[in-house]
Amino acid sequence: MKFLHTADWHVGKTLKGRSRLDEQRAVIGQIVGYAREHQIDAVLIAGDLYDSSAPTADAQQLVVQALLALRDTGAKVLAIAGNHDSAATFDAYRPLLDAVDITLVGRVRPAARGGVVSFDARSTGERVNVAVLPFLSQRYAVRAAQLVASTPSEMSRDYDAMVREVIDSLAAGFTPDAVSVMMAHLTVVGGTFGGGERAAQSIFEYHVPAVAFPAHAHYVALGHLHRRQTLPAPAPVVYSGAPFAVDFGEQDNTSVVCLVQASPSTPATITDLPITAGRRLRTVHGTAAEIVGRAEEFGDDFLRVIIREPARAGLREEITDVLPNALEVRIDTEFALSITNQAARTDHRDRSPAELFGDFCAARGVADERVQSLFERLHDELTSTGRE
């Protein structure tokens, strides 16, 4: 049987105030196209469908349309809540989506009560068991008293033990002569962050090792870390990664969806299908003139611009007037630091207001004579004896 593994859609994500719904719609459309092209038996979405636990109506509409479009390809659709999703909302909508053969799981469930989802693959008739483990935060896995009284190493050990117990319980729901898959949203030790994860919910102290997953599973479909990677373990333990760069920390990631083929008697094979629909994120360095001169090179990429010259009035506008997709414009930290350090060494005693203001600007990397002139004019107006 064949299934697609994807995760970390983060629908509703904005970047520096820019909506990315059109991008996300195109990316998901490409995933739907792969499901149709390869006649997929199931689509597994391993959490973080949304970027927020309170998504906008437009974001919710896009996700619902995506789930229905995937269902319309003939595939069984299963999705679990990630740390960005609302587990309670997923479970509230579960009965409604069950009616159209789409399975949402918000909270951890026992195997016999929805923790293992079983179905027959449409293409082969093979039995498939998918154990589902939504995001399980440490505050639910480790009792509050332990969080207060335990050391970090003790809490890590307790979290590991609790999650292993859940995994073992779910794996007990696997049946012989079936394709056995586990889908989870969590941090696995040794995994590499993709760059855009929420650090407070990905901290290293709360993780499980890859060997915690059952060796007899044909495949372990993971979400949470945004970089495509396979971790060493007896079973294939795989992060599909995010299908588009969530922020500039992910600009060098390769976006894919995983096509997995398996049978009850053969190990899984994995093929990465490229996702090309999202806009490229790029960080560019140089003087304002150098970067503006490269405008044609950047196309419709979203840009983070690092300026290697002193700050001055109108600098940002000079960039954004030519490059409207420059979402962030800032001074190179090393360059700004050298100015700040130089200003810090200045003796401020017995200096005029204009000189002190000059020091203030220098300490912040602002070197613009027009700003200094404006300050002096305003100061003269405010201190003039003729002012009413």
Tab-separated table of C-alpha atoms in Angstrom:
chain	number	residue	atom	x	y	z
A	1	MET	CA	0.000	0.000	0.000
A	2	LYS	CA	1.054	3.599	-0.507
A	3	PHE	CA	0.684	6.610	1.735
A	4	LEU	CA	1.868	10.199	1.923
A	5	HIS	CA	3.496	11.526	5.099
A	6	THR	CA	3.404	15.268	5.665
A	7	ALA	CA	3.349	17.576	8.697
A	8	ASP	CA	3.805	21.130	9.962
A	9	TRP	CA	1.645	22.969	7.454
A	10	HIS	CA	1.293	25.974	9.809
A	11	VAL	CA	-1.680	27.300	7.862
A	12	GLY	CA	-2.347	30.894	8.877
A	13	LYS	CA	1.328	31.673	9.380
A	14	THR	CA	2.225	35.253	8.573
A	15	LEU	CA	5.723	36.551	7.987
A	16	LYS	CA	6.451	40.103	9.165
A	17	GLY	CA	2.762	40.892	8.743
A	18	ARG	CA	2.425	39.311	5.281
A	19	SER	CA	-0.288	36.694	4.817
A	20	ARG	CA	0.949	33.461	3.277
A	21	LEU	CA	-2.416	31.789	2.700
A	22	ASP	CA	-2.029	31.897	-1.082
A	23	GLU	CA	1.345	30.168	-0.788
A	24	GLN	CA	-0.054	27.592	1.597
A	25	ARG	CA	-2.992	26.936	-0.704
A	26	ALA	CA	-0.569	26.296	-3.582
A	27	VAL	CA	1.655	24.023	-1.464
A	28	ILE	CA	-1.304	21.952	-0.255
A	29	GLY	CA	-2.597	21.836	-3.818
A	30	GLN	CA	0.667	20.210	-4.836
A	31	ILE	CA	0.264	17.613	-2.057
A	32	VAL	CA	-3.285	16.887	-3.254
A	33	GLY	CA	-1.911	16.508	-6.777
A	34	TYR	CA	0.635	13.940	-5.598
A	35	ALA	CA	-2.083	11.992	-3.774
A	36	ARG	CA	-4.115	11.841	-6.974
A	37	GLU	CA	-1.170	11.124	-9.281
A	38	HIS	CA	0.194	8.247	-7.188
A	39	GLN	CA	-3.244	6.842	-6.264
A	40	ILE	CA	-2.425	7.048	-2.581
A	41	ASP	CA	-4.210	4.804	-0.080
A	42	ALA	CA	-3.781	7.166	2.888
A	43	VAL	CA	-2.497	10.620	3.786
A	44	LEU	CA	-0.946	11.036	7.252
A	45	ILE	CA	-0.633	14.591	8.578
A	46	ALA	CA	1.558	14.521	11.692
A	47	GLY	CA	0.415	17.691	13.469
A	48	ASP	CA	0.651	21.484	13.326
A	49	LEU	CA	-1.915	21.865	10.592
A	50	TYR	CA	-2.380	25.400	11.918
A	51	ASP	CA	0.088	27.999	13.106
A	52	SER	CA	-2.164	29.008	15.990
A	53	SER	CA	-4.529	27.259	18.374
A	54	ALA	CA	-7.048	30.000	17.474
A	55	PRO	CA	-6.776	30.129	13.658
A	56	THR	CA	-8.620	32.672	11.560
A	57	ALA	CA	-11.731	31.705	9.627
A	58	ASP	CA	-9.724	31.871	6.380
A	59	ALA	CA	-7.100	29.488	7.773
A	60	GLN	CA	-9.768	27.059	8.955
A	61	GLN	CA	-11.502	27.183	5.606
A	62	LEU	CA	-8.252	26.354	3.815
A	63	VAL	CA	-7.530	23.354	6.057
A	64	VAL	CA	-11.070	21.977	5.761
A	65	GLN	CA	-10.953	22.371	1.977
A	66	ALA	CA	-7.548	20.630	1.936
A	67	LEU	CA	-8.773	17.678	3.993
A	68	LEU	CA	-11.827	17.280	1.744
A	69	ALA	CA	-9.701	17.535	-1.409
A	70	LEU	CA	-7.375	14.831	-0.102
A	71	ARG	CA	-10.399	12.655	0.779
A	72	ASP	CA	-11.767	13.186	-2.722
A	73	THR	CA	-8.651	11.534	-4.186
A	74	GLY	CA	-9.906	8.303	-2.599
A	75	ALA	CA	-7.295	8.330	0.169
A	76	LYS	CA	-7.967	7.718	3.831
A	77	VAL	CA	-7.053	10.968	5.638
A	78	LEU	CA	-5.686	10.976	9.200
A	79	ALA	CA	-4.429	14.057	11.073
A	80	ILE	CA	-3.287	14.619	14.650
A	81	ALA	CA	-2.923	17.791	16.687
A	82	GLY	CA	0.509	19.347	17.126
A	83	ASN	CA	1.658	21.857	19.717
A	84	HIS	CA	0.365	24.768	17.592
A	85	ASP	CA	-3.077	23.192	17.177
A	86	SER	CA	-6.017	23.147	19.591
A	87	ALA	CA	-6.417	19.530	20.700
A	88	ALA	CA	-9.877	20.293	22.117
A	89	THR	CA	-11.049	21.777	18.808
A	90	PHE	CA	-9.747	18.764	16.879
A	91	ASP	CA	-11.705	16.429	19.143
A	92	ALA	CA	-14.813	18.629	18.924
A	93	TYR	CA	-14.838	18.344	15.133
A	94	ARG	CA	-13.878	14.663	15.123
A	95	PRO	CA	-17.471	13.279	14.876
A	96	LEU	CA	-18.340	15.652	12.042
A	97	LEU	CA	-15.265	14.739	9.983
A	98	ASP	CA	-15.652	11.044	10.801
A	99	ALA	CA	-18.914	11.254	8.855
A	100	VAL	CA	-16.951	12.099	5.700
A	101	ASP	CA	-14.196	9.541	6.398
A	102	ILE	CA	-11.596	12.006	7.692
A	103	THR	CA	-10.010	11.215	11.060
A	104	LEU	CA	-8.858	13.982	13.419
A	105	VAL	CA	-7.270	13.128	16.763
A	106	GLY	CA	-6.659	15.928	19.258
A	107	ARG	CA	-5.702	14.174	22.494
A	108	VAL	CA	-3.980	10.915	23.307
A	109	ARG	CA	-6.424	7.988	23.273
A	110	PRO	CA	-6.205	4.319	24.278
A	111	ALA	CA	-5.695	1.959	21.359
A	112	ALA	CA	-9.219	0.528	21.621
A	113	ARG	CA	-10.842	3.983	21.714
A	114	GLY	CA	-9.355	5.618	18.662
A	115	GLY	CA	-5.647	5.503	19.503
A	116	VAL	CA	-5.157	2.987	16.691
A	117	VAL	CA	-7.006	3.661	13.435
A	118	SER	CA	-7.476	0.570	11.253
A	119	PHE	CA	-8.638	0.360	7.639
A	120	ASP	CA	-8.108	-1.642	4.461
A	121	ALA	CA	-5.953	-0.125	1.720
A	122	ARG	CA	-8.101	0.541	-1.325
A	123	SER	CA	-5.387	-0.517	-3.800
A	124	THR	CA	-4.347	-3.851	-2.266
A	125	GLY	CA	-6.918	-4.720	0.377
A	126	GLU	CA	-4.117	-4.991	2.938
A	127	ARG	CA	-4.969	-4.232	6.544
A	128	VAL	CA	-3.377	-1.039	7.876
A	129	ASN	CA	-3.054	-0.039	11.547
A	130	VAL	CA	-2.010	3.550	12.342
A	131	ALA	CA	-1.214	4.317	15.995
A	132	VAL	CA	-1.709	8.037	16.595
A	133	LEU	CA	0.106	10.090	19.245
A	134	PRO	CA	-0.789	13.810	19.200
A	135	PHE	CA	1.469	16.338	20.907
A	136	LEU	CA	1.835	15.496	24.586
A	137	SER	CA	3.218	18.404	26.591
A	138	GLN	CA	5.377	17.820	29.630
A	139	ARG	CA	2.788	19.327	31.947
A	140	TYR	CA	0.405	16.488	31.081
A	141	ALA	CA	3.015	13.766	30.890
A	142	VAL	CA	4.722	14.762	34.157
A	143	ARG	CA	2.707	15.643	37.227
A	144	ALA	CA	2.803	19.248	38.432
A	145	ALA	CA	4.451	18.252	41.710
A	146	GLN	CA	7.297	16.633	39.788
A	147	LEU	CA	7.736	19.759	37.666
A	148	VAL	CA	8.187	21.791	40.835
A	149	ALA	CA	10.329	19.386	42.815
A	150	SER	CA	12.326	17.451	40.231
A	151	THR	CA	15.624	18.337	38.602
A	152	PRO	CA	15.705	18.780	34.796
A	153	SER	CA	17.314	15.361	34.351
A	154	GLU	CA	14.637	13.742	36.521
A	155	MET	CA	11.850	15.460	34.592
A	156	SER	CA	13.419	14.387	31.302
A	157	ARG	CA	13.576	10.815	32.546
A	158	ASP	CA	9.957	10.936	33.729
A	159	TYR	CA	8.725	12.411	30.440
A	160	ASP	CA	10.645	9.764	28.497
A	161	ALA	CA	9.158	6.988	30.642
A	162	MET	CA	5.598	8.319	30.341
A	163	VAL	CA	5.756	8.695	26.553
A	164	ARG	CA	7.340	5.266	26.157
A	165	GLU	CA	4.461	3.831	28.163
A	166	VAL	CA	1.955	5.475	25.824
A	167	ILE	CA	3.851	4.244	22.743
A	168	ASP	CA	3.984	0.665	24.069
A	169	SER	CA	0.274	0.742	24.872
A	170	LEU	CA	-0.606	1.961	21.388
A	171	ALA	CA	1.704	-0.540	19.703
A	172	ALA	CA	-0.124	-3.327	21.526
A	173	GLY	CA	-3.059	-2.475	19.258
A	174	PHE	CA	-1.147	-3.569	16.163
A	175	THR	CA	-2.386	-6.787	14.597
A	176	PRO	CA	-0.499	-9.483	12.658
A	177	ASP	CA	-0.449	-9.521	8.872
A	178	ALA	CA	-1.025	-5.781	8.627
A	179	VAL	CA	1.020	-2.686	7.756
A	180	SER	CA	1.821	-1.097	11.127
A	181	VAL	CA	2.486	2.651	11.251
A	182	MET	CA	2.928	5.035	14.166
A	183	MET	CA	2.264	8.761	13.715
A	184	ALA	CA	3.425	11.218	16.406
A	185	HIS	CA	4.167	14.895	16.997
A	186	LEU	CA	7.141	15.224	19.335
A	187	THR	CA	10.885	15.779	19.676
A	188	VAL	CA	13.149	12.780	19.144
A	189	VAL	CA	16.662	12.942	20.566
A	190	GLY	CA	19.228	13.445	17.833
A	191	GLY	CA	16.768	15.280	15.585
A	192	THR	CA	17.909	18.516	13.974
A	193	PHE	CA	15.701	21.571	14.329
A	194	GLY	CA	14.498	23.076	11.083
A	195	GLY	CA	14.777	26.675	12.276
A	196	GLY	CA	11.182	27.775	12.763
A	197	GLU	CA	9.988	25.619	15.645
A	198	ARG	CA	8.671	27.164	18.821
A	199	ALA	CA	11.642	26.594	21.128
A	200	ALA	CA	9.631	26.516	24.369
A	201	GLN	CA	7.783	23.428	23.102
A	202	SER	CA	10.773	21.731	21.504
A	203	ILE	CA	13.267	21.928	24.362
A	204	PHE	CA	15.790	19.162	24.559
A	205	GLU	CA	14.839	18.121	28.095
A	206	TYR	CA	11.512	16.744	26.829
A	207	HIS	CA	12.247	14.190	24.185
A	208	VAL	CA	12.234	10.466	23.514
A	209	PRO	CA	14.915	8.375	21.779
A	210	ALA	CA	14.185	6.919	18.368
A	211	VAL	CA	14.470	3.408	19.831
A	212	ALA	CA	11.350	4.120	21.926
A	213	PHE	CA	9.262	3.286	18.857
A	214	PRO	CA	8.419	-0.369	18.204
A	215	ALA	CA	10.945	-2.208	16.076
A	216	HIS	CA	8.138	-4.105	14.327
A	217	ALA	CA	6.525	-0.898	13.019
A	218	HIS	CA	6.858	-0.577	9.283
A	219	TYR	CA	7.179	3.218	9.549
A	220	VAL	CA	7.116	6.014	12.147
A	221	ALA	CA	5.686	9.257	10.703
A	222	LEU	CA	6.793	12.257	12.759
A	223	GLY	CA	5.955	15.934	12.890
A	224	HIS	CA	7.343	18.828	14.971
A	225	LEU	CA	10.883	19.293	13.638
A	226	HIS	CA	10.734	21.155	10.345
A	227	ARG	CA	13.706	19.585	8.582
A	228	ARG	CA	13.327	16.391	6.535
A	229	GLN	CA	15.384	13.688	8.308
A	230	THR	CA	15.511	9.993	9.119
A	231	LEU	CA	16.782	9.003	12.557
A	232	PRO	CA	18.706	5.770	13.200
A	233	ALA	CA	16.432	3.137	14.731
A	234	PRO	CA	15.280	-0.446	14.071
A	235	ALA	CA	12.195	0.953	12.282
A	236	PRO	CA	12.214	3.894	9.837
A	237	VAL	CA	11.742	6.955	12.075
A	238	VAL	CA	11.118	9.902	9.751
A	239	TYR	CA	10.384	13.614	9.993
A	240	SER	CA	8.807	14.753	6.729
A	241	GLY	CA	9.712	18.361	7.559
A	242	ALA	CA	7.554	21.377	6.801
A	243	PRO	CA	6.380	21.580	3.163
A	244	PHE	CA	7.420	25.241	2.922
A	245	ALA	CA	9.852	27.524	4.765
A	246	VAL	CA	7.948	28.835	7.793
A	247	ASP	CA	10.435	31.652	8.448
A	248	PHE	CA	13.932	32.799	7.488
A	249	GLY	CA	15.510	30.234	9.808
A	250	GLU	CA	14.271	27.594	7.358
A	251	GLN	CA	15.360	29.253	4.119
A	252	ASP	CA	17.871	26.496	3.298
A	253	ASN	CA	15.582	23.545	4.111
A	254	THR	CA	14.448	21.214	1.341
A	255	SER	CA	10.646	20.975	1.249
A	256	VAL	CA	9.160	17.571	0.431
A	257	VAL	CA	6.293	15.208	1.120
A	258	CYS	CA	7.238	11.558	1.747
A	259	LEU	CA	5.755	8.833	-0.442
A	260	VAL	CA	5.917	5.576	1.529
A	261	GLN	CA	5.256	2.081	0.182
A	262	ALA	CA	4.964	-0.955	2.459
A	263	SER	CA	3.320	-4.342	2.770
A	264	PRO	CA	2.849	-6.599	5.799
A	265	SER	CA	5.812	-8.712	4.738
A	266	THR	CA	8.225	-6.112	3.318
A	267	PRO	CA	9.978	-3.059	4.827
A	268	ALA	CA	8.914	0.417	3.837
A	269	THR	CA	10.511	2.293	0.978
A	270	ILE	CA	10.511	6.097	1.006
A	271	THR	CA	10.565	8.509	-1.923
A	272	ASP	CA	10.806	12.266	-1.364
A	273	LEU	CA	8.451	14.201	-3.638
A	274	PRO	CA	9.606	17.835	-3.993
A	275	ILE	CA	7.367	20.735	-2.992
A	276	THR	CA	8.129	23.718	-5.193
A	277	ALA	CA	5.041	25.912	-4.809
A	278	GLY	CA	6.140	28.031	-1.828
A	279	ARG	CA	7.979	31.314	-2.235
A	280	ARG	CA	11.690	31.261	-1.561
A	281	LEU	CA	13.021	33.044	1.531
A	282	ARG	CA	16.450	34.656	1.219
A	283	THR	CA	18.820	36.623	3.415
A	284	VAL	CA	20.983	39.117	1.509
A	285	HIS	CA	23.902	41.219	2.739
A	286	GLY	CA	25.512	44.374	1.380
A	287	THR	CA	25.256	48.137	1.182
A	288	ALA	CA	21.926	49.629	0.163
A	289	ALA	CA	23.277	50.431	-3.290
A	290	GLU	CA	24.622	46.886	-3.764
A	291	ILE	CA	21.338	45.250	-2.758
A	292	VAL	CA	19.157	47.590	-4.826
A	293	GLY	CA	21.419	46.884	-7.789
A	294	ARG	CA	20.579	43.168	-7.536
A	295	ALA	CA	16.795	43.709	-7.568
A	296	GLU	CA	16.134	41.689	-10.729
A	297	GLU	CA	17.959	38.707	-9.241
A	298	PHE	CA	15.497	38.368	-6.355
A	299	GLY	CA	12.268	38.031	-8.336
A	300	ASP	CA	9.305	37.503	-5.970
A	301	ASP	CA	11.409	36.003	-3.151
A	302	PHE	CA	10.733	37.225	0.365
A	303	LEU	CA	13.889	38.950	1.616
A	304	ARG	CA	15.659	39.603	4.891
A	305	VAL	CA	18.070	42.437	4.143
A	306	ILE	CA	21.176	42.955	6.272
A	307	ILE	CA	22.709	46.377	5.545
A	308	ARG	CA	26.437	46.843	5.855
A	309	GLU	CA	26.509	50.607	6.349
A	310	PRO	CA	25.465	53.041	9.103
A	311	ALA	CA	21.770	53.583	9.734
A	312	ARG	CA	20.302	56.800	8.371
A	313	ALA	CA	16.889	58.327	7.858
A	314	GLY	CA	15.035	56.819	4.912
A	315	LEU	CA	17.312	53.786	4.580
A	316	ARG	CA	14.516	51.251	4.947
A	317	GLU	CA	12.352	53.091	2.402
A	318	GLU	CA	15.294	53.228	-0.006
A	319	ILE	CA	15.299	49.429	0.043
A	320	THR	CA	11.558	48.720	0.155
A	321	ASP	CA	10.700	51.210	-2.610
A	322	VAL	CA	12.698	49.039	-5.004
A	323	LEU	CA	12.228	45.688	-3.205
A	324	PRO	CA	8.658	45.552	-1.821
A	325	ASN	CA	9.246	41.943	-0.743
A	326	ALA	CA	12.008	42.991	1.657
A	327	LEU	CA	10.172	42.035	4.846
A	328	GLU	CA	13.019	42.815	7.231
A	329	VAL	CA	15.693	45.478	6.879
A	330	ARG	CA	18.325	45.884	9.576
A	331	ILE	CA	21.933	46.880	10.113
A	332	ASP	CA	24.556	44.144	10.202
A	333	THR	CA	25.150	43.379	13.895
A	334	GLU	CA	28.930	43.367	13.629
A	335	PHE	CA	28.901	46.700	11.866
A	336	ALA	CA	26.457	48.218	14.372
A	337	LEU	CA	28.459	46.774	17.273
A	338	SER	CA	31.620	48.552	16.175
A	339	ILE	CA	29.771	51.871	16.144
A	340	THR	CA	28.174	51.175	19.517
A	341	ASN	CA	31.501	50.317	21.103
A	342	GLN	CA	33.098	53.458	19.725
A	343	ALA	CA	30.257	55.588	21.116
A	344	ALA	CA	30.476	53.836	24.491
A	345	ARG	CA	34.068	55.018	24.880
A	346	THR	CA	33.058	58.677	24.441
A	347	ASP	CA	33.245	60.876	27.575
A	348	HIS	CA	29.778	62.459	27.912
A	349	ARG	CA	30.696	64.980	30.623
A	350	ASP	CA	30.340	68.686	29.870
A	351	ARG	CA	28.801	68.095	26.456
A	352	SER	CA	26.013	70.098	24.818
A	353	PRO	CA	22.544	68.592	24.136
A	354	ALA	CA	23.407	68.406	20.437
A	355	GLU	CA	26.605	66.508	21.201
A	356	LEU	CA	24.788	64.137	23.574
A	357	PHE	CA	22.155	63.495	20.919
A	358	GLY	CA	24.954	62.766	18.480
A	359	ASP	CA	26.360	60.218	20.945
A	360	PHE	CA	22.895	58.682	21.296
A	361	CYS	CA	22.586	58.265	17.523
A	362	ALA	CA	26.075	56.835	17.237
A	363	ALA	CA	25.362	54.278	19.946
A	364	ARG	CA	22.445	53.023	17.832
A	365	GLY	CA	24.270	53.027	14.550
A	366	VAL	CA	22.458	56.088	13.167
A	367	ALA	CA	24.751	58.338	11.135
A	368	ASP	CA	22.591	60.875	9.326
A	369	GLU	CA	23.307	64.612	9.314
A	370	ARG	CA	19.635	65.374	8.597
A	371	VAL	CA	18.579	63.780	11.890
A	372	GLN	CA	21.186	65.790	13.776
A	373	SER	CA	20.076	69.024	12.040
A	374	LEU	CA	16.435	68.352	12.852
A	375	PHE	CA	17.302	67.808	16.523
A	376	GLU	CA	19.248	71.038	16.690
A	377	ARG	CA	16.404	72.986	15.049
A	378	LEU	CA	13.806	71.522	17.422
A	379	HIS	CA	16.059	72.155	20.404
A	380	ASP	CA	16.516	75.790	19.340
A	381	GLU	CA	12.764	76.234	18.970
A	382	LEU	CA	12.020	74.736	22.381
A	383	THR	CA	14.684	76.705	24.215
A	384	SER	CA	14.216	80.026	22.400
A	385	THR	CA	13.377	82.914	24.758
A	386	GLY	CA	10.790	84.123	22.263
A	387	ARG	CA	8.757	80.873	22.432
A	388	GLU	CA	5.231	81.365	23.835
